[in-house]
PDB file of C-alpha atoms in Angstrom:
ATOM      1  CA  UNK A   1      39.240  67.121  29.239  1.00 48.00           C
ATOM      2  CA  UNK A   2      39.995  63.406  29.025  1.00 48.00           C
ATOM      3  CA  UNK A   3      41.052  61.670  31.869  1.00 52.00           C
ATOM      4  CA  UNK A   4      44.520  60.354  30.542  1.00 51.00           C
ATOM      5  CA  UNK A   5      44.422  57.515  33.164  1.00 52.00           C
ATOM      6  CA  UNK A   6      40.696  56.436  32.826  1.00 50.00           C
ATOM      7  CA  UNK A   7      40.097  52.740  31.268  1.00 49.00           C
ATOM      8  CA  UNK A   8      38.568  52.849  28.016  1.00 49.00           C
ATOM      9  CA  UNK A   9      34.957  52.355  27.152  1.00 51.00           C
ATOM     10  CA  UNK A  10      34.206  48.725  26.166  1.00 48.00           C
ATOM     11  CA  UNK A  11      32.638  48.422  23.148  1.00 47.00           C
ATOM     12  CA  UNK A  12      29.173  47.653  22.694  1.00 47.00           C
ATOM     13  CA  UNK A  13      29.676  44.683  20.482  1.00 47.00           C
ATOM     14  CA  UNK A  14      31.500  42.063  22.928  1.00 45.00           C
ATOM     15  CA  UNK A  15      32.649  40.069  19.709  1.00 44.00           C
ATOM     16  CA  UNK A  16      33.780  42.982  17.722  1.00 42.00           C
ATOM     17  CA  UNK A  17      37.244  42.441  18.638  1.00 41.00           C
ATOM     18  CA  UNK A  18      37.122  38.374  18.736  1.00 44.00           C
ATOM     19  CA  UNK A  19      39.281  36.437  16.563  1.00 48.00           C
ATOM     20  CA  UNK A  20      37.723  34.785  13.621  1.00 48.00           C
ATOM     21  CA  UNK A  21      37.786  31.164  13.496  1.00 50.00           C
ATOM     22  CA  UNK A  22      40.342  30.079  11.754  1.00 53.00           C
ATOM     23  CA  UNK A  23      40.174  27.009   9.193  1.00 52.00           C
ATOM     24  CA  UNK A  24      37.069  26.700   6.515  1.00 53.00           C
ATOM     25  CA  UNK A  25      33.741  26.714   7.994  1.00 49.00           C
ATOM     26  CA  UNK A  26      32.203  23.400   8.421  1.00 48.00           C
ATOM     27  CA  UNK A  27      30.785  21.174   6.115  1.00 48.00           C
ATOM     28  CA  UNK A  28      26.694  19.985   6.161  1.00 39.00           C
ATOM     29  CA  UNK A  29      26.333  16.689   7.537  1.00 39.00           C
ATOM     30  CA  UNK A  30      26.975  13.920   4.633  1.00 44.00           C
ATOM     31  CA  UNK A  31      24.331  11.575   3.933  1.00 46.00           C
ATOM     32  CA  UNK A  32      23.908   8.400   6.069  1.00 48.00           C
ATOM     33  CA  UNK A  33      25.403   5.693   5.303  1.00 51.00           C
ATOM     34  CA  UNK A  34      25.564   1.776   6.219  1.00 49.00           C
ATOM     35  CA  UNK A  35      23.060   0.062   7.945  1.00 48.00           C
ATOM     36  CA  UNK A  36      20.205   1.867  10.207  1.00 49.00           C
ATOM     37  CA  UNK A  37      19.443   0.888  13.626  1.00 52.00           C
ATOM     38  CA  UNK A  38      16.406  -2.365  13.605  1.00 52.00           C
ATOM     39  CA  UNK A  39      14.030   0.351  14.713  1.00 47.00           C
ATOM     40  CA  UNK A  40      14.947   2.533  11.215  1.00 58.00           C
ATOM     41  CA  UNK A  41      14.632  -0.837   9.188  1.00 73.00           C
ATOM     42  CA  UNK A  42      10.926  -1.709   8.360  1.00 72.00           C
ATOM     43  CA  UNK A  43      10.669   2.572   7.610  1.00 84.00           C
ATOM     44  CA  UNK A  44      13.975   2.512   5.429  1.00 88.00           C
ATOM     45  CA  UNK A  45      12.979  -0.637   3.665  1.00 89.00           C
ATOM     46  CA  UNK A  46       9.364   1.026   2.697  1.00 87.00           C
ATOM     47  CA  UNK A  47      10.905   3.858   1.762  1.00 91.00           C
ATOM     48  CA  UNK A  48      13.025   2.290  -0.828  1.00 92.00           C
ATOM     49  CA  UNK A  49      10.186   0.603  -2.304  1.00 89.00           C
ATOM     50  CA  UNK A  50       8.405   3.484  -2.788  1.00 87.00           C
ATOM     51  CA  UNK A  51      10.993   5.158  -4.453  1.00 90.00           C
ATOM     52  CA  UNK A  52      11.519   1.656  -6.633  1.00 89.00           C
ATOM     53  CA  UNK A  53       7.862   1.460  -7.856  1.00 83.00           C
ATOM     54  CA  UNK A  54       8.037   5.676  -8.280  1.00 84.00           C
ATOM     55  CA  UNK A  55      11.037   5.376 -10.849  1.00 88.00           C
ATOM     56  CA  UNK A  56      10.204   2.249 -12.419  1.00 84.00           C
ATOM     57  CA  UNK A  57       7.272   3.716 -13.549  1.00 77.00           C
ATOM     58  CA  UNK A  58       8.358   7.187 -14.561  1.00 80.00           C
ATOM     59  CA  UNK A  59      12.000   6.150 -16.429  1.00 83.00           C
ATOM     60  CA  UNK A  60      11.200   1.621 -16.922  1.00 81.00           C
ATOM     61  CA  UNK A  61      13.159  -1.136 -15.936  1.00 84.00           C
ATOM     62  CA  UNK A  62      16.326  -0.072 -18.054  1.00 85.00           C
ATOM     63  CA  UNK A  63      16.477   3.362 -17.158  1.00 87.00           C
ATOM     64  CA  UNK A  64      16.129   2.838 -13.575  1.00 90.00           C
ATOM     65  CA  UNK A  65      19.422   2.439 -11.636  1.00 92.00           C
ATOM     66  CA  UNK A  66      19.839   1.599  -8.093  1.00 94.00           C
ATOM     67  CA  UNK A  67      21.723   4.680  -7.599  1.00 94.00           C
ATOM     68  CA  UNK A  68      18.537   6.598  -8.780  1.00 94.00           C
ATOM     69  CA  UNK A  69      16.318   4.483  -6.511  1.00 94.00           C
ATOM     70  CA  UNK A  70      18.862   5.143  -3.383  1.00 94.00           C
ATOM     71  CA  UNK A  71      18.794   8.876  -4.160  1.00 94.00           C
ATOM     72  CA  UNK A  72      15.057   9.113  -4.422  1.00 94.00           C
ATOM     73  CA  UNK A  73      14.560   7.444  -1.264  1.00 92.00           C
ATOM     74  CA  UNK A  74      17.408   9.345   0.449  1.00 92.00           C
ATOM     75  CA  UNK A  75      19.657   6.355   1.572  1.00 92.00           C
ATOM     76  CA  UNK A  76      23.254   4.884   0.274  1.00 92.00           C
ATOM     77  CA  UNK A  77      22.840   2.634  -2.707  1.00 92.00           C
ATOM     78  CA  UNK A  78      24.895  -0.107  -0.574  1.00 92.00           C
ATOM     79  CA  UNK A  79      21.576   0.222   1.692  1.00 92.00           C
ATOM     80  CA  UNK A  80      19.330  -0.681  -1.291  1.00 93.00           C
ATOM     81  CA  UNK A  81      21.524  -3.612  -1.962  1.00 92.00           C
ATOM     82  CA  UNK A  82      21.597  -4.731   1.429  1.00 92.00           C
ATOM     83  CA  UNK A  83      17.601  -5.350   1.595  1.00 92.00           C
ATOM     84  CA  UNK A  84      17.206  -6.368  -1.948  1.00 90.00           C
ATOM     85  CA  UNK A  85      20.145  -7.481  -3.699  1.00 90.00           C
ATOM     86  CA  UNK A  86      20.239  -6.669  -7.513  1.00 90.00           C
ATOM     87  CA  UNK A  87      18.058  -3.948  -9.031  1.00 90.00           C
ATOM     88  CA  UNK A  88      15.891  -7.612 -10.289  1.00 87.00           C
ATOM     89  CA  UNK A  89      15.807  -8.205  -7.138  1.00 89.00           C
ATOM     90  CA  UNK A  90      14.699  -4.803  -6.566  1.00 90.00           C
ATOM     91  CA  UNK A  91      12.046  -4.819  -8.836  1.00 86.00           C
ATOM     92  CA  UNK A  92      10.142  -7.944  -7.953  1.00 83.00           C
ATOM     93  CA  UNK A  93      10.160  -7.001  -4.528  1.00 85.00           C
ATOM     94  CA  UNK A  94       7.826  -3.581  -5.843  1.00 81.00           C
ATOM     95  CA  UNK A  95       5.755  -6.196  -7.886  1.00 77.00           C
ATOM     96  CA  UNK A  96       5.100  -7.806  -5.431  1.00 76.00           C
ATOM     97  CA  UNK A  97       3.846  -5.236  -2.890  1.00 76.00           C
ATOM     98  CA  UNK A  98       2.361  -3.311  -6.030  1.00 72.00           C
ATOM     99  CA  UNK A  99       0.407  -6.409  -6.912  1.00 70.00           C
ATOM    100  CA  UNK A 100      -0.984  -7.643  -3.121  1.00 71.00           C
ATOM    101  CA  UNK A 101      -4.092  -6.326  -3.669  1.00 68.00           C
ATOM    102  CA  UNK A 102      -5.121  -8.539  -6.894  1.00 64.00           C
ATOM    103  CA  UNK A 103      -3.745 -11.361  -5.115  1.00 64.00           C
ATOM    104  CA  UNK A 104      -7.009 -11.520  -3.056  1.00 64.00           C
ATOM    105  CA  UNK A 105      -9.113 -11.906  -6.570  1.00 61.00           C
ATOM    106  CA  UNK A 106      -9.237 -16.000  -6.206  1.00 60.00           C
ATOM    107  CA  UNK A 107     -10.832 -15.060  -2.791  1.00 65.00           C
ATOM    108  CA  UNK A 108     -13.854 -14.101  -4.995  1.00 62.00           C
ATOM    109  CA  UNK A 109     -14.339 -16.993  -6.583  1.00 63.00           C
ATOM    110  CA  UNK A 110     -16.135 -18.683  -3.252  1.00 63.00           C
ATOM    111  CA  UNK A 111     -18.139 -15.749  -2.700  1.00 68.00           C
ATOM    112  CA  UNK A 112     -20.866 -16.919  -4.855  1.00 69.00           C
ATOM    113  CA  UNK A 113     -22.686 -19.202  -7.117  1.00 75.00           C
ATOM    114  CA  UNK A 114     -20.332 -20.690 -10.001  1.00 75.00           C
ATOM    115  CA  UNK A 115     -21.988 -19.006 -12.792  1.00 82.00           C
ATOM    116  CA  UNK A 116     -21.571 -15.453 -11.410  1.00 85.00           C
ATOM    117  CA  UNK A 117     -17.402 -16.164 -10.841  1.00 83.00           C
ATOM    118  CA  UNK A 118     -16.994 -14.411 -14.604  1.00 87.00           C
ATOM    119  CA  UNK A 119     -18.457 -10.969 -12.986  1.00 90.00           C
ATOM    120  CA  UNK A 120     -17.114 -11.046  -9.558  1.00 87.00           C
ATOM    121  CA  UNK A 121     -13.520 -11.857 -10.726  1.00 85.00           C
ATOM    122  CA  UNK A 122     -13.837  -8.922 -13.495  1.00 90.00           C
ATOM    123  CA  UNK A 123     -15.877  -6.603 -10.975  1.00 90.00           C
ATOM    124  CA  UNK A 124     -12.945  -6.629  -8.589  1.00 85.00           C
ATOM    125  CA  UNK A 125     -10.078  -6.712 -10.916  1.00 85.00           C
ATOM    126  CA  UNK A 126     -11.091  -3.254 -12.205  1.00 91.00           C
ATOM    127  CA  UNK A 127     -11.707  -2.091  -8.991  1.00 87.00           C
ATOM    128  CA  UNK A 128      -8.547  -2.458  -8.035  1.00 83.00           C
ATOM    129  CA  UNK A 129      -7.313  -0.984 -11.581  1.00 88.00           C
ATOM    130  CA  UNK A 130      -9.744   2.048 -10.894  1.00 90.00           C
ATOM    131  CA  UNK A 131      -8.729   3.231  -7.271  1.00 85.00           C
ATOM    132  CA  UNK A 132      -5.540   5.360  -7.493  1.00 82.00           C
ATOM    133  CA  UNK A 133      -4.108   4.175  -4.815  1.00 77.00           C
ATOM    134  CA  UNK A 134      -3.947   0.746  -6.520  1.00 77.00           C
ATOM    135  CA  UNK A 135      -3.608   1.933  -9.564  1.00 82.00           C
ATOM    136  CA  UNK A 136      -0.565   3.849  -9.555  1.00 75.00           C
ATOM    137  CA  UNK A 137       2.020   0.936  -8.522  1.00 73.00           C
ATOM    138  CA  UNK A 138       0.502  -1.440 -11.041  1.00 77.00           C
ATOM    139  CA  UNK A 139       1.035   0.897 -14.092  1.00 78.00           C
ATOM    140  CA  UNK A 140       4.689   1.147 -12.838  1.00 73.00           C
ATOM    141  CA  UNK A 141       4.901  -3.044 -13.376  1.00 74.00           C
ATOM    142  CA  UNK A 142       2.798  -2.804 -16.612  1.00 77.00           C
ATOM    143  CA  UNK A 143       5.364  -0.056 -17.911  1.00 77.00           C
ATOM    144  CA  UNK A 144       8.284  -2.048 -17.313  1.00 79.00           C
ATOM    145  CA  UNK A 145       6.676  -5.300 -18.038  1.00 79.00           C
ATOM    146  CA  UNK A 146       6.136  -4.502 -21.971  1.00 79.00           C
ATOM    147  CA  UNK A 147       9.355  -2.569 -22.270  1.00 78.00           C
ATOM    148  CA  UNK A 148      12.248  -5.038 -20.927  1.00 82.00           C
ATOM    149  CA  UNK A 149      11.999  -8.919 -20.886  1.00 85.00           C
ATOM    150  CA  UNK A 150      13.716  -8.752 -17.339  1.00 82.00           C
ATOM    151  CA  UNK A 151      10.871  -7.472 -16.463  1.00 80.00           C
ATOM    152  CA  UNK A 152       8.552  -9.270 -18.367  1.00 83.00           C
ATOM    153  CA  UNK A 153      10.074 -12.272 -16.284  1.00 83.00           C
ATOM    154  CA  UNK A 154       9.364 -11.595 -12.731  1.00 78.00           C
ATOM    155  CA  UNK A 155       5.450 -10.137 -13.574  1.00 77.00           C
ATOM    156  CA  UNK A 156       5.345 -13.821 -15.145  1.00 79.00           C
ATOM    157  CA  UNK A 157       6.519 -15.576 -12.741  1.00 76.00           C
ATOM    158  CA  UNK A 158       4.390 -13.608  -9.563  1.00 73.00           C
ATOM    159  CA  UNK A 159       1.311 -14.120 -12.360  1.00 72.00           C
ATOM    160  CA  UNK A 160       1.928 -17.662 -12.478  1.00 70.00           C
ATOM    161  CA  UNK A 161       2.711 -18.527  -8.708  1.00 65.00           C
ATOM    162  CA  UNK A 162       0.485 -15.975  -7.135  1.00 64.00           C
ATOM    163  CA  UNK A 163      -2.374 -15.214  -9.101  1.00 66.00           C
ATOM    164  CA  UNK A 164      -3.484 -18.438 -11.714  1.00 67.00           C
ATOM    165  CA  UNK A 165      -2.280 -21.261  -9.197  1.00 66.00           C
ATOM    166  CA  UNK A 166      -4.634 -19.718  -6.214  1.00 67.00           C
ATOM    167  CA  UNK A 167      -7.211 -19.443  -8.852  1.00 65.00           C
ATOM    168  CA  UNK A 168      -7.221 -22.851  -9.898  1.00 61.00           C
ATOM    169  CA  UNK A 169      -6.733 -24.223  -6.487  1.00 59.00           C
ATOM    170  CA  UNK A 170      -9.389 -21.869  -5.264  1.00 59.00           C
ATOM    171  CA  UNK A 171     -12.068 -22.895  -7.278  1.00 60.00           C
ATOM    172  CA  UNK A 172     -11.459 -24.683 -10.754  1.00 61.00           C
ATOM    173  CA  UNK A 173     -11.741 -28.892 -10.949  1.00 69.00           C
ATOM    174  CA  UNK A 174     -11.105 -29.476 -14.587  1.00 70.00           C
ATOM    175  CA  UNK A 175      -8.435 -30.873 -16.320  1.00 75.00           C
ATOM    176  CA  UNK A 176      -7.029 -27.860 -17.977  1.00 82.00           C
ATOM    177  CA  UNK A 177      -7.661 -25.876 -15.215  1.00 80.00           C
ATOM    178  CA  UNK A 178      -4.228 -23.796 -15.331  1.00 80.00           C
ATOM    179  CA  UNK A 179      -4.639 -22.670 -19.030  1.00 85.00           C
ATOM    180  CA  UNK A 180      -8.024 -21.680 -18.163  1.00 84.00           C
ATOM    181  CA  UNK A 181      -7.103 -19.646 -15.355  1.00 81.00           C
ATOM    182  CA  UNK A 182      -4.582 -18.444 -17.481  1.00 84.00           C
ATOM    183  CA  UNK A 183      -6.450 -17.347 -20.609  1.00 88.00           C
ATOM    184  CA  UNK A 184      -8.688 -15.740 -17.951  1.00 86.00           C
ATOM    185  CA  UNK A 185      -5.915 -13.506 -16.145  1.00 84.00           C
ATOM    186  CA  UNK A 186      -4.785 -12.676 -19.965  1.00 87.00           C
ATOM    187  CA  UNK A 187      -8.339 -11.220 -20.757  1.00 90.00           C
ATOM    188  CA  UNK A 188      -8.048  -9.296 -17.710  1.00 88.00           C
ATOM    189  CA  UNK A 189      -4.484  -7.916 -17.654  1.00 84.00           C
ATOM    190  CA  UNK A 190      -4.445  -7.540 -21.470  1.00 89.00           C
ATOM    191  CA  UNK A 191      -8.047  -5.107 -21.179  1.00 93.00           C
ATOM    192  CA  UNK A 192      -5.909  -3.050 -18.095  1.00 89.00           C
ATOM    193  CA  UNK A 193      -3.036  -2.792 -20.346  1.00 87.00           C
ATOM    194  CA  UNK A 194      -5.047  -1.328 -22.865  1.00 91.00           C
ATOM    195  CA  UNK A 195      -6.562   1.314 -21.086  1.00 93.00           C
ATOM    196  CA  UNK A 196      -4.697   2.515 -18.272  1.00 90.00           C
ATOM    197  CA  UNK A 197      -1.129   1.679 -19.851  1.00 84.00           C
ATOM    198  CA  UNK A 198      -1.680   2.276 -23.832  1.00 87.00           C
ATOM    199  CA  UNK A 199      -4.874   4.511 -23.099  1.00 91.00           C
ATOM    200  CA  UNK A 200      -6.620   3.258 -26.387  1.00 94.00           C
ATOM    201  CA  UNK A 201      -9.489   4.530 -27.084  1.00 96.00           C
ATOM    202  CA  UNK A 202     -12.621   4.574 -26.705  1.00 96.00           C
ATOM    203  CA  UNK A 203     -11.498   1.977 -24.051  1.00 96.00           C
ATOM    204  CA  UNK A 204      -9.254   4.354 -22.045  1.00 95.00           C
ATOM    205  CA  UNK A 205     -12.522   6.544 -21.962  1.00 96.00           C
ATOM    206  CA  UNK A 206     -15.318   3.566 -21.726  1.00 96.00           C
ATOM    207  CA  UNK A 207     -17.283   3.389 -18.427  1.00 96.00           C
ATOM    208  CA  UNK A 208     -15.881   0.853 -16.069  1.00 96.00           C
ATOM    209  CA  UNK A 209     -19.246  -0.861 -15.991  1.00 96.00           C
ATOM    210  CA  UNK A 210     -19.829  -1.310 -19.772  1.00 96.00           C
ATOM    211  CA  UNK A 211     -16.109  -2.616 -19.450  1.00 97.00           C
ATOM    212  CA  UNK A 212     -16.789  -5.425 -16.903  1.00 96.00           C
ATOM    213  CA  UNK A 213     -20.805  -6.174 -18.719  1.00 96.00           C
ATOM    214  CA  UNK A 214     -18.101  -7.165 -22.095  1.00 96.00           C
ATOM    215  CA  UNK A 215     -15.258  -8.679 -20.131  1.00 96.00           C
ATOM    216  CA  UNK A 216     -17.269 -10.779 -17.805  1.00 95.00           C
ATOM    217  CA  UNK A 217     -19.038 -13.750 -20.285  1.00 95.00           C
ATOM    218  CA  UNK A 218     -15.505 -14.494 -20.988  1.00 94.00           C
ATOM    219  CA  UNK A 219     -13.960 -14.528 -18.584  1.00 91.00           C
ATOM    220  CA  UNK A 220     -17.164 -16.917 -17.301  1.00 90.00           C
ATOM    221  CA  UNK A 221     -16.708 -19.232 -20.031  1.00 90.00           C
ATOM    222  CA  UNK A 222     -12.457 -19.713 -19.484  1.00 88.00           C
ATOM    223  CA  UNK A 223     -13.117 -20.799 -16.148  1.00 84.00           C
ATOM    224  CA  UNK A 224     -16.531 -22.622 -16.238  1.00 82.00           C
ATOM    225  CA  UNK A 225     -17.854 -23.687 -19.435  1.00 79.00           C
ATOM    226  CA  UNK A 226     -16.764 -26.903 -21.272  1.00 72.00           C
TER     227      UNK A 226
END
C-alpha cells in the first residue's frame, strides 16, 4: 500500500515541469555595422579589396555594386564607402594594389646594358602576367578596362602616372621620350590582353619564351632606337 502522506517522487527530468520561455526565441546576431575598432581597420580595409578585385573581375565594372562588394567581404556597404568613397573610387583603389607589382618594371631598366632594356622589360612583364598570384587581380582590371570607359579611365590614368612617367624618368633621354614609353607599355599590355584576357590563339597557347624572343626587338626599338 501507498503511503497516503509520503511526498511524491521527483521526477527525473528537473526541467520537465519548467515553464517555457515565453516570447519568440532570439534572433542571430545581425551583421556589424559602422566603423571597426583601428585594430579591425588595416584587416577590414584588405578585405574589401579583395572582395572589389574578386567581383570586378567575375561580373565588370557595371555589374559590380558596392552592395555586392560589402556582402562579399562581409561588412556594411556604409563601411565600403567610408574607406573608399564611390564604387570609382573603389575600383582604382584595386588597380592600384592589383597593379604594384608591374610598377617595379622601370626598376629594370638600370639593371643592365641599354640594348638589353627591350628583353628585361618584356621578361618581367610576363612574369608577372604568368604567376597566378599576379595574374589573377590584373585580369580583373583588364576585364573592366575594355568593357566600361569608367574604367578605361582610372587604368589610364595609373598607366600614365605610374608606369610610362617612371619609365621615362628611369631611363629614357630623348625628346619623345613619353610616346615612346608609351607605345612600349601598349605592345606589352595589348600582347597580355590578348592572351590571358581574349585567350586568342595560338597566342593564349604560345610558350612564354617564344612570346618575349617576338615582343622584345620592339619593345627595344620604342625605347632606344632613333
Amino acid at each position: 500500500m501507498t503511503d497516503p502522506t509520503a511526498s511524491p517522487e521527483p521526477p527525473s527530468d528537473p526541467t520537465a515541469f519548467a515553464e517555457p520561455p515565453s516570447g519568440p526565441p532570439p534572433e542571430p546576431p545581425a551583421r556589424r555595422r559602422g566603423r571597426p575598432s583601428r585594430a579591425e581597420s588595416a584587416g577590414t580595409r584588405d578585405r574589401i579589396l579583395t572582395a572589389a578585385r574578386e567581383e570586378f573581375s567575375a561580373h565588370g565594372y557595371d555589374k559590380t555594386s558596392v552592395r555586392q562588394i560589402a556582402k562579399a567581404a562581409g561588412v556594411d556597404s556604409a563601411l565600403v564607402h567610408h574607406y573608399f568613397g564611390t564604387k570609382e573610387q573603389v575600383f582604382a583603389a584595386a588597380v592600384e594594389v592589383a597593379f604594384a607589382p608591374a610598377l617595379a618594371a622601370p626598376d629594370t631598366l638600370a639593371e643592365g646594358p641599354p640594348d638589353g632594356v627591350g628583353e628585361r622589360l618584356a621578361r618581367f612583364v610576363f612574369g608577372v602576367w604568368e604567376n597566378p598570384t599576379t595574374r589573377a587581380p590584373l585580369l580583373a582590371i583588364l576585364r573592366s578596362a575594355v568593357t566600361n570607359e569608367t574604367a578605361a579611365a582610372v587604368f589610364r590614368r595609373l598607366v600614365a602616372a605610374q608606369l610610362v612617367r617612371r619609365v621615362v624618368a628611369a631611363r629614357l633621354d630623348l625628346p619623345d621620350a613619353e610616346l615612346r614609353a608609351e607605345l612600349a607599355a601598349a605592345q606589352l599590355v595589348g600582347t597580355a590582353l590578348m592572351r590571358y584576357v581574349l585567350k586568342l590563339e595560338p597566342l593564349a597557347s604560345a610558350d612564354v619564351e617564344e612570346i618575349i624572343a617576338r615582343v622584345s626587338p620592339v619593345v627595344q626599338k620604342h625605347l632606344t632606337q632613333p
